[in-house]
Amino acid sequence: MSPVKDHRRYQFFLLILAILAAMSPIAAASFGAASINFTDVLSAIIQRLPWQDDLVFHPASITERIVFELRFPRIMLAFVAGAGLALAGSVLQTVTRNPLADPYLFGISSGASFGAVVVFSLLSSGLFAQADLLALSSGQLAWWSWQNLLLPIGAFAGASLSVLLVLSLSGLGRSSQIERMLLSGVATSFLFGSLTSLVLYFSSPQATASVLFWTLGSFAKANWAGVVLPSVIVASSLVIILVFKRQIVALQAGDETAHTLGVNVAKLRLNMLLLCSLITAILVASCGGIGFVGLMIPHCVRLLFPGRQPMVVTAMVGGLFMVWIDVVARCILGNQELPVGIITAAIGSVFFLFILRHRR
C-alpha cells in the first residue's frame, strides 16, 4: 500500500473512531436494567445543556437521574479503564519487545490487587471508619475519604513491588533479560495471587465477598467523584508517553541500537514500567482487576496499521472496547450483572492462544 493510501486509510479510521466515540456513550447509556431508549437519553442530555433556562426550576426526572448519576459515570470509568490498560499494554510490549506483555500477564495487576486488598482489609476492620465518617459529615467530597485515598496508594505500592521483583528475577543487565521478563511476570503474578488469597482468608466474610467481586472487575460502583483520579492519571500518562514516544519506539530496534541513538535504555525502561504500574494501580483501585485488554487492543491496532505506533488510537480503541464489554456484562444475564473481568479473560485467553499459534 502506498504511503498516500495508507495515510488516507488512517484518516478515515480516525473519522470512524471519532464518530464511534461520540455516539457510543449515548448508545451505551440506553442499555441496562431500566429500559431507556436512545431518544430518551438524548432528551436527558438536552435538558442538561448550559443554555437551558436556569430561571425556571426543572426537577430531574427518573430517566435523567439514571443516565447522569448511574450510567454516564460508569461509561466514563469504563472508557478510562480501557484506554489506560490498552496504553499500558502497548508501552509494555514496546519497551520489553515482547508481544505477549500485558499488565495482567506481567504481574503488575496482581501486585496492584494485592496492595489494594491489604488496604481494603484494613479499612473493613474499622481502622479508618471513624475518619471516613468525619469526612462525610463535614461535607467533603467522597474522593477525600480514606478509602479512596489509600486504595490507589496501596495498589501502586504493590504494582511497583511487582515491577521491581520482575526486573530482579529477569536479571538486570543480562542478555536474556527480555526473554525472561514474561516468565518472571507469570511467576510474580502467581506469588501475589497467593498472597491476596491469604489476606482474604484472614479477613471477615463480608470483606471477602466484597473483595472477591471487586477483584474480578466491575464498574457497578462508579460515580463522578471516583472518575476524577483515573481520568487525570491516564490523561497525564498519555501526554508523558507521547513526549517520549520516539525513545520508546527506538527500543523496538534493540537496546544497542537505541543506545547509539542516545537513549538511556535502562532508565527509560524502568520509568515506563513504573508509569504502567501507576496506570494499572489506579485502575485496579477504581474498578478491580481486568485482564487481557492490554494484550488484545495493541495487537488489533497494529494489525490495522502495520508499522505504526498510534498511542492515541490505541487508547481510544481500548476505551470503546471496554464500554461495550461493560454493556454486555450488565445485559447478558437477566437478573444480575456479570463481572467485566470474566468476559475479558474469556476473550483474552482465546486471543492469547491465537497469538501463540500465529507466532509458532
Tab-separated table of C-alpha atoms in Angstrom:
chain	number	residue	atom	x	y	z
A	1	MET	CA	0.000	0.000	0.000
A	2	SER	CA	1.334	3.405	-0.985
A	3	PRO	CA	2.066	5.996	1.711
A	4	VAL	CA	-0.736	8.238	0.398
A	5	LYS	CA	-3.334	5.464	0.555
A	6	ASP	CA	-2.066	4.423	3.964
A	7	HIS	CA	-2.412	7.996	5.240
A	8	ARG	CA	-5.949	8.290	3.821
A	9	ARG	CA	-6.874	4.966	5.401
A	10	TYR	CA	-5.520	6.186	8.710
A	11	GLN	CA	-7.511	9.441	8.484
A	12	PHE	CA	-10.684	7.535	7.528
A	13	PHE	CA	-10.256	5.244	10.520
A	14	LEU	CA	-9.749	8.257	12.795
A	15	LEU	CA	-13.009	9.740	11.490
A	16	ILE	CA	-14.898	6.495	12.151
A	17	LEU	CA	-13.297	6.279	15.591
A	18	ALA	CA	-14.325	9.855	16.439
A	19	ILE	CA	-17.931	9.139	15.392
A	20	LEU	CA	-17.985	5.971	17.499
A	21	ALA	CA	-16.506	7.840	20.464
A	22	ALA	CA	-19.247	10.451	20.199
A	23	MET	CA	-22.140	8.030	19.726
A	24	SER	CA	-21.101	5.135	21.984
A	25	PRO	CA	-21.793	6.863	25.343
A	26	ILE	CA	-25.321	7.761	24.241
A	27	ALA	CA	-25.994	4.306	22.831
A	28	ALA	CA	-24.415	2.504	25.804
A	29	ALA	CA	-26.467	4.556	28.266
A	30	SER	CA	-29.665	3.115	26.788
A	31	PHE	CA	-28.760	-0.426	27.961
A	32	GLY	CA	-29.360	-1.637	31.482
A	33	ALA	CA	-31.910	-2.935	33.964
A	34	ALA	CA	-34.184	0.040	33.301
A	35	SER	CA	-35.240	0.247	29.678
A	36	ILE	CA	-34.286	3.657	28.253
A	37	ASN	CA	-34.284	4.192	24.505
A	38	PHE	CA	-31.811	6.253	22.508
A	39	THR	CA	-34.223	9.186	22.169
A	40	ASP	CA	-34.796	9.399	25.926
A	41	VAL	CA	-31.039	9.557	26.526
A	42	LEU	CA	-30.721	12.400	24.008
A	43	SER	CA	-33.619	14.210	25.680
A	44	ALA	CA	-31.953	13.856	29.092
A	45	ILE	CA	-28.726	15.306	27.671
A	46	ILE	CA	-30.589	18.255	26.118
A	47	GLN	CA	-32.132	19.032	29.493
A	48	ARG	CA	-28.613	19.477	30.915
A	49	LEU	CA	-27.330	21.784	28.182
A	50	PRO	CA	-25.897	25.055	29.593
A	51	TRP	CA	-28.148	27.314	27.525
A	52	GLN	CA	-31.316	25.915	29.071
A	53	ASP	CA	-33.395	28.392	31.057
A	54	ASP	CA	-31.856	28.408	34.541
A	55	LEU	CA	-34.531	30.728	35.911
A	56	VAL	CA	-37.168	28.010	35.775
A	57	PHE	CA	-36.728	25.037	38.097
A	58	HIS	CA	-36.897	21.720	36.237
A	59	PRO	CA	-36.853	18.789	38.650
A	60	ALA	CA	-34.724	15.942	37.343
A	61	SER	CA	-36.759	13.064	36.012
A	62	ILE	CA	-36.023	9.452	36.895
A	63	THR	CA	-34.608	8.875	33.412
A	64	GLU	CA	-32.306	11.873	33.732
A	65	ARG	CA	-31.039	10.735	37.125
A	66	ILE	CA	-30.394	7.201	35.872
A	67	VAL	CA	-28.499	8.492	32.841
A	68	PHE	CA	-26.361	11.110	34.581
A	69	GLU	CA	-25.916	9.673	38.065
A	70	LEU	CA	-25.596	5.965	37.274
A	71	ARG	CA	-24.799	5.204	33.661
A	72	PHE	CA	-22.649	8.092	32.427
A	73	PRO	CA	-20.135	7.802	35.325
A	74	ARG	CA	-19.963	4.083	34.663
A	75	ILE	CA	-19.411	4.606	30.935
A	76	MET	CA	-16.756	7.227	31.635
A	77	LEU	CA	-14.877	4.956	34.052
A	78	ALA	CA	-15.104	2.043	31.605
A	79	PHE	CA	-13.666	4.206	28.814
A	80	VAL	CA	-10.829	5.471	31.006
A	81	ALA	CA	-10.046	1.941	32.234
A	82	GLY	CA	-9.978	0.508	28.733
A	83	ALA	CA	-7.858	3.363	27.426
A	84	GLY	CA	-5.389	3.119	30.306
A	85	LEU	CA	-4.985	-0.661	30.111
A	86	ALA	CA	-4.555	-0.590	26.328
A	87	LEU	CA	-1.996	2.195	26.642
A	88	ALA	CA	-0.080	0.343	29.358
A	89	GLY	CA	-0.097	-2.853	27.309
A	90	SER	CA	1.196	-1.078	24.205
A	91	VAL	CA	4.058	0.523	26.143
A	92	LEU	CA	4.962	-2.746	27.883
A	93	GLN	CA	5.058	-4.637	24.597
A	94	THR	CA	7.286	-1.947	23.094
A	95	VAL	CA	9.810	-1.426	25.887
A	96	THR	CA	10.167	-5.170	26.549
A	97	ARG	CA	9.983	-6.138	22.855
A	98	ASN	CA	7.617	-8.910	23.887
A	99	PRO	CA	4.250	-9.123	22.052
A	100	LEU	CA	2.765	-11.084	24.959
A	101	ALA	CA	3.490	-8.417	27.584
A	102	ASP	CA	0.428	-7.145	29.409
A	103	PRO	CA	-0.239	-5.619	32.858
A	104	TYR	CA	-2.161	-8.770	33.765
A	105	LEU	CA	0.357	-11.329	32.471
A	106	PHE	CA	3.296	-9.214	33.595
A	107	GLY	CA	2.269	-9.456	37.246
A	108	ILE	CA	1.561	-5.743	37.640
A	109	SER	CA	-2.179	-6.226	38.007
A	110	SER	CA	-1.703	-8.960	40.628
A	111	GLY	CA	0.689	-6.782	42.616
A	112	ALA	CA	-1.738	-3.865	42.481
A	113	SER	CA	-4.607	-6.123	43.549
A	114	PHE	CA	-2.576	-7.400	46.496
A	115	GLY	CA	-1.762	-3.881	47.698
A	116	ALA	CA	-5.355	-2.755	47.294
A	117	VAL	CA	-6.759	-5.842	49.048
A	118	VAL	CA	-4.437	-5.289	52.020
A	119	VAL	CA	-5.670	-1.694	52.343
A	120	PHE	CA	-9.281	-2.762	51.807
A	121	SER	CA	-8.992	-5.370	54.558
A	122	LEU	CA	-7.570	-2.778	56.947
A	123	LEU	CA	-10.371	-0.384	56.074
A	124	SER	CA	-13.043	-3.022	56.558
A	125	SER	CA	-11.655	-3.751	60.021
A	126	GLY	CA	-12.779	-0.280	61.066
A	127	LEU	CA	-9.301	1.197	61.406
A	128	PHE	CA	-10.216	4.246	59.319
A	129	ALA	CA	-14.005	4.069	59.540
A	130	GLN	CA	-14.253	6.956	62.029
A	131	ALA	CA	-12.115	9.189	59.802
A	132	ASP	CA	-14.403	8.418	56.851
A	133	LEU	CA	-17.480	9.353	58.888
A	134	LEU	CA	-15.863	12.644	59.895
A	135	ALA	CA	-15.025	13.396	56.256
A	136	LEU	CA	-18.582	12.720	55.134
A	137	SER	CA	-20.145	14.667	57.993
A	138	SER	CA	-18.032	17.707	57.182
A	139	GLY	CA	-19.388	17.704	53.634
A	140	GLN	CA	-16.133	16.825	51.907
A	141	LEU	CA	-16.188	15.108	48.546
A	142	ALA	CA	-16.170	11.318	48.544
A	143	TRP	CA	-12.779	11.069	46.917
A	144	TRP	CA	-11.245	12.716	50.007
A	145	SER	CA	-12.245	9.683	52.115
A	146	TRP	CA	-9.549	7.411	53.469
A	147	GLN	CA	-10.700	4.540	51.269
A	148	ASN	CA	-10.444	6.456	48.001
A	149	LEU	CA	-7.074	7.889	49.000
A	150	LEU	CA	-5.395	4.812	50.437
A	151	LEU	CA	-6.593	2.251	47.900
A	152	PRO	CA	-4.620	3.809	44.993
A	153	ILE	CA	-1.565	4.240	47.240
A	154	GLY	CA	-1.671	0.599	48.330
A	155	ALA	CA	-2.269	-0.576	44.757
A	156	PHE	CA	0.658	1.482	43.429
A	157	ALA	CA	2.942	0.150	46.161
A	158	GLY	CA	2.009	-3.422	45.238
A	159	ALA	CA	2.375	-2.775	41.494
A	160	SER	CA	5.789	-1.110	41.959
A	161	LEU	CA	6.948	-4.003	44.115
A	162	SER	CA	5.815	-6.385	41.392
A	163	VAL	CA	7.799	-4.494	38.725
A	164	LEU	CA	10.949	-4.448	40.837
A	165	LEU	CA	10.550	-8.169	41.548
A	166	VAL	CA	10.114	-8.937	37.842
A	167	LEU	CA	13.218	-6.924	36.959
A	168	SER	CA	15.206	-8.698	39.665
A	169	LEU	CA	14.074	-12.155	38.561
A	170	SER	CA	14.668	-11.429	34.891
A	171	GLY	CA	18.241	-10.378	35.620
A	172	LEU	CA	19.223	-6.754	35.144
A	173	GLY	CA	21.959	-6.332	32.595
A	174	ARG	CA	21.724	-9.866	31.205
A	175	SER	CA	21.302	-10.526	27.501
A	176	SER	CA	18.359	-12.828	28.216
A	177	GLN	CA	16.517	-10.224	30.267
A	178	ILE	CA	13.799	-9.527	27.664
A	179	GLU	CA	13.057	-13.229	27.114
A	180	ARG	CA	12.847	-13.911	30.854
A	181	MET	CA	10.601	-10.969	31.724
A	182	LEU	CA	7.329	-12.653	30.785
A	183	LEU	CA	8.147	-15.829	32.719
A	184	SER	CA	9.157	-13.712	35.702
A	185	GLY	CA	5.888	-11.805	35.377
A	186	VAL	CA	3.843	-15.007	35.396
A	187	ALA	CA	5.703	-16.250	38.484
A	188	THR	CA	5.200	-12.900	40.205
A	189	SER	CA	1.517	-12.961	39.298
A	190	PHE	CA	1.091	-16.347	40.985
A	191	LEU	CA	3.025	-15.134	44.023
A	192	PHE	CA	0.875	-12.059	44.595
A	193	GLY	CA	-2.253	-14.037	43.763
A	194	SER	CA	-1.465	-16.461	46.572
A	195	LEU	CA	-0.697	-13.596	48.965
A	196	THR	CA	-4.022	-11.982	48.077
A	197	SER	CA	-5.835	-15.240	48.819
A	198	LEU	CA	-4.006	-15.438	52.153
A	199	VAL	CA	-5.151	-11.936	53.124
A	200	LEU	CA	-8.725	-12.755	52.129
A	201	TYR	CA	-8.612	-15.970	54.174
A	202	PHE	CA	-7.991	-13.984	57.378
A	203	SER	CA	-10.479	-11.214	56.505
A	204	SER	CA	-14.092	-11.025	57.584
A	205	PRO	CA	-16.705	-12.845	55.432
A	206	GLN	CA	-18.281	-9.517	54.422
A	207	ALA	CA	-14.958	-8.093	53.267
A	208	THR	CA	-14.087	-11.329	51.449
A	209	ALA	CA	-17.355	-11.315	49.495
A	210	SER	CA	-16.928	-7.662	48.520
A	211	VAL	CA	-13.289	-8.013	47.532
A	212	LEU	CA	-13.894	-11.213	45.550
A	213	PHE	CA	-16.422	-9.482	43.283
A	214	TRP	CA	-14.233	-6.382	43.079
A	215	THR	CA	-11.089	-8.319	42.050
A	216	LEU	CA	-12.990	-9.773	39.093
A	217	GLY	CA	-13.500	-6.268	37.713
A	218	SER	CA	-16.664	-4.202	37.862
A	219	PHE	CA	-17.880	-0.662	37.164
A	220	ALA	CA	-21.043	-1.079	39.240
A	221	LYS	CA	-19.978	1.409	41.942
A	222	ALA	CA	-18.774	4.126	39.573
A	223	ASN	CA	-19.571	7.741	40.455
A	224	TRP	CA	-18.419	11.110	39.189
A	225	ALA	CA	-16.045	11.679	42.109
A	226	GLY	CA	-14.390	8.306	41.533
A	227	VAL	CA	-13.770	9.047	37.856
A	228	VAL	CA	-11.616	12.134	38.531
A	229	LEU	CA	-8.376	10.484	39.666
A	230	PRO	CA	-8.255	7.717	36.984
A	231	SER	CA	-9.017	10.270	34.255
A	232	VAL	CA	-6.255	12.618	35.417
A	233	ILE	CA	-3.692	9.810	35.730
A	234	VAL	CA	-4.482	8.205	32.360
A	235	ALA	CA	-4.556	11.556	30.530
A	236	SER	CA	-1.278	12.680	32.141
A	237	SER	CA	0.345	9.327	31.361
A	238	LEU	CA	-0.734	9.606	27.729
A	239	VAL	CA	0.924	13.017	27.487
A	240	ILE	CA	4.150	11.657	29.034
A	241	ILE	CA	4.161	8.683	26.678
A	242	LEU	CA	3.652	10.939	23.653
A	243	VAL	CA	6.557	13.123	24.793
A	244	PHE	CA	8.874	10.082	24.986
A	245	LYS	CA	7.347	8.256	22.020
A	246	ARG	CA	10.458	8.494	19.833
A	247	GLN	CA	12.659	6.988	22.548
A	248	ILE	CA	10.073	4.280	23.281
A	249	VAL	CA	9.789	3.283	19.615
A	250	ALA	CA	13.604	3.247	19.343
A	251	LEU	CA	13.679	0.356	21.845
A	252	GLN	CA	11.998	-1.878	19.266
A	253	ALA	CA	15.213	-1.901	17.243
A	254	GLY	CA	17.143	-3.333	20.191
A	255	ASP	CA	18.959	-1.979	23.212
A	256	GLU	CA	22.244	-1.439	21.386
A	257	THR	CA	20.614	0.453	18.524
A	258	ALA	CA	18.604	2.590	20.929
A	259	HIS	CA	21.752	3.304	22.941
A	260	THR	CA	23.563	4.515	19.826
A	261	LEU	CA	20.647	6.883	19.190
A	262	GLY	CA	21.251	8.481	22.579
A	263	VAL	CA	18.551	6.681	24.567
A	264	ASN	CA	19.276	5.773	28.177
A	265	VAL	CA	17.742	2.315	27.785
A	266	ALA	CA	17.768	1.129	31.406
A	267	LYS	CA	16.380	4.408	32.770
A	268	LEU	CA	13.690	4.721	30.086
A	269	ARG	CA	12.555	1.121	30.517
A	270	LEU	CA	12.346	1.437	34.305
A	271	ASN	CA	10.457	4.740	34.103
A	272	MET	CA	7.968	3.347	31.592
A	273	LEU	CA	7.438	0.233	33.701
A	274	LEU	CA	6.742	2.385	36.753
A	275	LEU	CA	4.384	4.566	34.708
A	276	CYS	CA	2.496	1.472	33.563
A	277	SER	CA	2.415	0.385	37.205
A	278	LEU	CA	0.843	3.702	38.181
A	279	ILE	CA	-1.817	3.415	35.468
A	280	THR	CA	-2.626	-0.174	36.423
A	281	ALA	CA	-2.679	0.592	40.156
A	282	ILE	CA	-5.131	3.470	39.807
A	283	LEU	CA	-7.426	1.419	37.585
A	284	VAL	CA	-7.264	-1.644	39.858
A	285	ALA	CA	-8.126	0.553	42.846
A	286	SER	CA	-11.061	2.049	40.925
A	287	CYS	CA	-12.606	-0.951	39.193
A	288	GLY	CA	-10.687	-4.099	40.162
A	289	GLY	CA	-8.558	-6.446	38.104
A	290	ILE	CA	-9.392	-6.550	34.387
A	291	GLY	CA	-7.068	-8.704	32.317
A	292	PHE	CA	-6.001	-9.126	28.706
A	293	VAL	CA	-7.193	-5.715	27.470
A	294	GLY	CA	-3.587	-4.534	27.287
A	295	LEU	CA	-2.743	-7.657	25.287
A	296	MET	CA	-5.546	-7.603	22.724
A	297	ILE	CA	-6.038	-3.943	21.816
A	298	PRO	CA	-2.409	-3.055	20.843
A	299	HIS	CA	-2.262	-6.139	18.616
A	300	CYS	CA	-5.544	-5.250	16.904
A	301	VAL	CA	-4.395	-1.684	16.275
A	302	ARG	CA	-1.067	-2.891	14.868
A	303	LEU	CA	-2.918	-5.252	12.540
A	304	LEU	CA	-4.948	-2.314	11.249
A	305	PHE	CA	-1.908	-0.040	10.938
A	306	PRO	CA	1.265	-2.105	10.451
A	307	GLY	CA	4.444	-0.183	11.104
A	308	ARG	CA	2.712	2.497	13.186
A	309	GLN	CA	2.556	3.164	16.920
A	310	PRO	CA	-0.622	5.283	17.231
A	311	MET	CA	-0.861	5.665	21.007
A	312	VAL	CA	-3.942	7.905	20.909
A	313	VAL	CA	-5.773	5.491	18.612
A	314	THR	CA	-4.803	2.574	20.863
A	315	ALA	CA	-6.221	4.400	23.880
A	316	MET	CA	-9.473	5.273	22.088
A	317	VAL	CA	-9.987	1.734	20.772
A	318	GLY	CA	-9.331	0.331	24.241
A	319	GLY	CA	-11.818	2.741	25.779
A	320	LEU	CA	-14.571	1.938	23.274
A	321	PHE	CA	-13.912	-1.782	23.638
A	322	MET	CA	-14.332	-1.607	27.404
A	323	VAL	CA	-17.518	0.490	27.156
A	324	TRP	CA	-19.239	-2.190	25.089
A	325	ILE	CA	-17.818	-5.046	27.132
A	326	ASP	CA	-19.456	-3.388	30.151
A	327	VAL	CA	-22.736	-3.212	28.228
A	328	VAL	CA	-22.505	-6.948	27.591
A	329	ALA	CA	-21.646	-7.549	31.258
A	330	ARG	CA	-24.792	-5.860	32.531
A	331	CYS	CA	-27.133	-7.224	29.846
A	332	ILE	CA	-26.005	-10.804	29.187
A	333	LEU	CA	-27.775	-12.105	32.322
A	334	GLY	CA	-31.348	-11.177	33.037
A	335	ASN	CA	-31.329	-10.665	36.806
A	336	GLN	CA	-27.704	-9.965	37.691
A	337	GLU	CA	-24.516	-8.400	36.447
A	338	LEU	CA	-21.554	-10.419	35.222
A	339	PRO	CA	-18.095	-9.154	36.305
A	340	VAL	CA	-16.260	-7.495	33.433
A	341	GLY	CA	-13.040	-9.369	34.168
A	342	ILE	CA	-14.695	-12.712	33.396
A	343	ILE	CA	-15.656	-11.570	29.886
A	344	THR	CA	-12.259	-10.042	29.085
A	345	ALA	CA	-10.496	-13.153	30.429
A	346	ALA	CA	-12.635	-15.411	28.232
A	347	ILE	CA	-11.960	-13.336	25.116
A	348	GLY	CA	-8.326	-12.692	26.016
A	349	SER	CA	-7.452	-16.333	26.624
A	350	VAL	CA	-8.649	-17.253	23.130
A	351	PHE	CA	-6.725	-14.296	21.718
A	352	PHE	CA	-3.620	-15.362	23.650
A	353	LEU	CA	-3.778	-18.868	22.162
A	354	PHE	CA	-4.257	-17.353	18.711
A	355	ILE	CA	-1.086	-15.267	19.120
A	356	LEU	CA	0.886	-18.297	20.302
A	357	ARG	CA	-0.269	-20.335	17.313
A	358	HIS	CA	0.454	-17.488	14.903
A	359	ARG	CA	3.975	-16.949	16.295
A	360	ARG	CA	4.716	-20.665	16.046
